[in-house]
Amino acid sequence: KIYNHNFNFTKGYKIVHKLSNFTVLSTGIISSKILEIVNDLKQNKLKIGYIDIFDISKINNLIKILINHKIKKLLIIEENSISAGILPIFTSALSNYDYKLDIKSLSLPDKQFFDYGDRDWILSKYGLSEKNIKSKIRRMYEKKWFIRL
């Protein structure tokens, strides 16, 4: 569980795990699954920060926090398409700052779906199952598999 009933939602995001050079950012319903994955990976001694953002209008405040903590690698995970999700909003806002950040995104492909099924089936079909995400995070962490934006 990411939030308790006393949480103050005015910030627009929550730093769930202390920021690290390798930090994961997620949004939406998938965030609770990402928390479980990050918790598991941290038990295996991976140093991973984790942020859940729920109010996109606060993205600039979050970017300032990332800059102040000198975060170098950011993995954005969401269940939106890559062009309609948080990645273009984040990179557009980041372009207003003189800061280099390696970013990778795990999201649904940019295409119209003619498939149907429940959420877990769609996520699994397009590479966003818990097992697949955990494997991709581990590989990115170990091999430094990032693109520079």
Coordinates of C-alpha atoms in Angstrom, one line a residue:
K1 CA 0.0 0.0 0.0
I2 CA 1.5 3.3 -1.1
Y3 CA -0.8 5.7 0.8
N4 CA -2.5 5.8 4.1
H5 CA -5.6 7.8 5.0
N6 CA -3.4 10.6 6.6
F7 CA -1.3 11.2 3.5
N8 CA -1.2 14.9 2.3
F9 CA -1.9 14.8 -1.5
T10 CA -1.1 18.4 -2.2
K11 CA 2.5 17.7 -3.4
G12 CA 1.3 15.7 -6.3
Y13 CA 3.7 12.9 -5.8
K14 CA 5.2 10.7 -3.2
I15 CA 8.8 9.6 -2.8
V16 CA 8.1 6.1 -1.7
H17 CA 11.7 4.9 -1.5
K18 CA 14.7 7.2 -1.0
L19 CA 15.9 8.6 -4.3
S20 CA 18.9 6.9 -5.8
N21 CA 21.0 7.3 -8.9
F22 CA 18.6 4.8 -10.5
T23 CA 15.1 5.9 -9.7
V24 CA 11.7 4.5 -10.9
L25 CA 8.8 6.8 -11.5
S26 CA 5.3 5.4 -12.0
T27 CA 1.7 6.6 -12.2
G28 CA -1.7 5.1 -12.2
I29 CA -3.1 1.8 -11.0
I30 CA 0.1 0.0 -11.9
S31 CA 2.0 1.8 -9.1
S32 CA 1.0 -0.7 -6.4
K33 CA 2.5 -3.5 -8.6
I34 CA 5.7 -1.4 -9.1
L35 CA 6.0 -0.9 -5.4
E36 CA 6.0 -4.7 -4.9
I37 CA 8.6 -5.1 -7.6
V38 CA 10.9 -2.4 -6.2
N39 CA 10.5 -3.8 -2.7
D40 CA 11.6 -7.2 -3.9
L41 CA 14.5 -5.8 -5.9
K42 CA 15.7 -3.7 -3.0
Q43 CA 15.8 -6.9 -0.8
N44 CA 18.2 -8.2 -3.5
K45 CA 20.5 -5.3 -2.7
L46 CA 19.6 -3.2 -5.7
K47 CA 19.7 0.5 -4.9
I48 CA 16.6 1.8 -6.5
G49 CA 14.6 5.0 -5.6
Y50 CA 10.9 5.0 -6.3
I51 CA 8.4 7.8 -6.8
D52 CA 4.7 7.7 -7.5
I53 CA 3.2 10.7 -9.2
F54 CA -0.5 11.3 -9.3
D55 CA -0.8 15.0 -10.2
I56 CA 0.9 15.9 -13.5
S57 CA 0.5 19.6 -12.8
K58 CA 3.2 19.2 -10.1
I59 CA 5.8 17.7 -12.6
N60 CA 8.1 20.8 -12.4
N61 CA 8.3 20.5 -8.6
L62 CA 9.3 16.8 -9.0
I63 CA 11.9 17.7 -11.7
K64 CA 13.5 20.2 -9.3
I65 CA 13.7 17.5 -6.6
L66 CA 15.4 15.1 -9.1
I67 CA 17.9 17.8 -10.0
N68 CA 18.6 18.7 -6.4
H69 CA 19.3 15.0 -5.7
K70 CA 21.4 14.7 -8.8
I71 CA 19.4 11.7 -10.2
K72 CA 21.1 10.5 -13.4
K73 CA 18.8 7.6 -14.5
L74 CA 15.1 7.6 -14.5
L75 CA 12.8 4.7 -15.5
I76 CA 9.2 5.7 -16.2
I77 CA 6.7 2.9 -15.9
E78 CA 3.0 3.4 -16.8
E79 CA 0.1 1.7 -18.5
N80 CA -0.5 4.4 -21.0
S81 CA 0.9 4.5 -24.5
I82 CA 4.4 6.1 -24.8
S83 CA 3.1 9.2 -26.7
A84 CA 0.0 9.7 -24.6
G85 CA 1.5 9.1 -21.1
I86 CA 3.7 10.8 -18.7
L87 CA 7.0 10.5 -20.8
P88 CA 6.3 13.3 -23.2
I89 CA 4.9 15.6 -20.5
F90 CA 8.0 14.9 -18.3
T91 CA 10.5 15.3 -21.2
S92 CA 8.8 18.5 -22.3
A93 CA 9.0 20.0 -18.8
L94 CA 12.6 18.7 -18.4
S95 CA 13.7 20.6 -21.5
N96 CA 13.2 23.8 -19.6
Y97 CA 16.1 22.9 -17.3
D98 CA 19.8 22.6 -18.1
Y99 CA 20.0 19.1 -16.8
K100 CA 21.0 15.8 -18.4
L101 CA 19.0 12.8 -17.4
D102 CA 19.0 9.3 -18.9
I103 CA 15.4 8.2 -19.3
K104 CA 13.9 4.9 -20.2
S105 CA 10.2 4.2 -20.5
L106 CA 8.2 1.0 -20.0
S107 CA 4.7 1.6 -21.4
L108 CA 2.2 0.3 -23.9
P109 CA 3.0 0.6 -27.5
D110 CA 1.8 3.5 -29.6
K111 CA -0.9 1.7 -31.6
Q112 CA -4.6 1.1 -31.7
F113 CA -5.5 -2.1 -30.0
F114 CA -8.0 -4.5 -31.5
D115 CA -7.3 -7.0 -28.7
Y116 CA -9.5 -7.3 -25.7
G117 CA -9.1 -8.8 -22.3
D118 CA -8.7 -7.7 -18.7
R119 CA -6.0 -5.3 -17.5
D120 CA -3.5 -8.0 -16.6
W121 CA -3.9 -9.8 -19.9
I122 CA -3.3 -6.6 -21.9
L123 CA -0.3 -5.6 -19.7
S124 CA 1.2 -9.1 -20.0
K125 CA 0.7 -9.2 -23.8
Y126 CA 2.6 -5.9 -24.2
G127 CA 5.5 -6.7 -21.8
L128 CA 4.2 -5.1 -18.6
S129 CA 3.6 -8.2 -16.5
E130 CA 5.2 -8.1 -13.0
K131 CA 7.7 -10.8 -14.1
N132 CA 8.7 -8.9 -17.2
I133 CA 9.0 -5.5 -15.5
K134 CA 11.2 -7.0 -12.8
S135 CA 13.4 -8.6 -15.4
K136 CA 13.7 -5.4 -17.4
I137 CA 14.5 -3.3 -14.3
R138 CA 17.2 -5.8 -13.2
R139 CA 18.7 -5.8 -16.7
M140 CA 18.7 -2.0 -16.9
Y141 CA 20.2 -1.7 -13.5
E142 CA 23.0 -4.1 -14.3
K143 CA 23.7 -3.1 -17.9
K144 CA 23.0 0.6 -17.6
W145 CA 20.5 0.3 -20.5
F146 CA 19.3 3.9 -21.0
I147 CA 18.8 6.4 -23.7
R148 CA 19.8 10.0 -23.3
L149 CA 17.1 12.6 -23.9

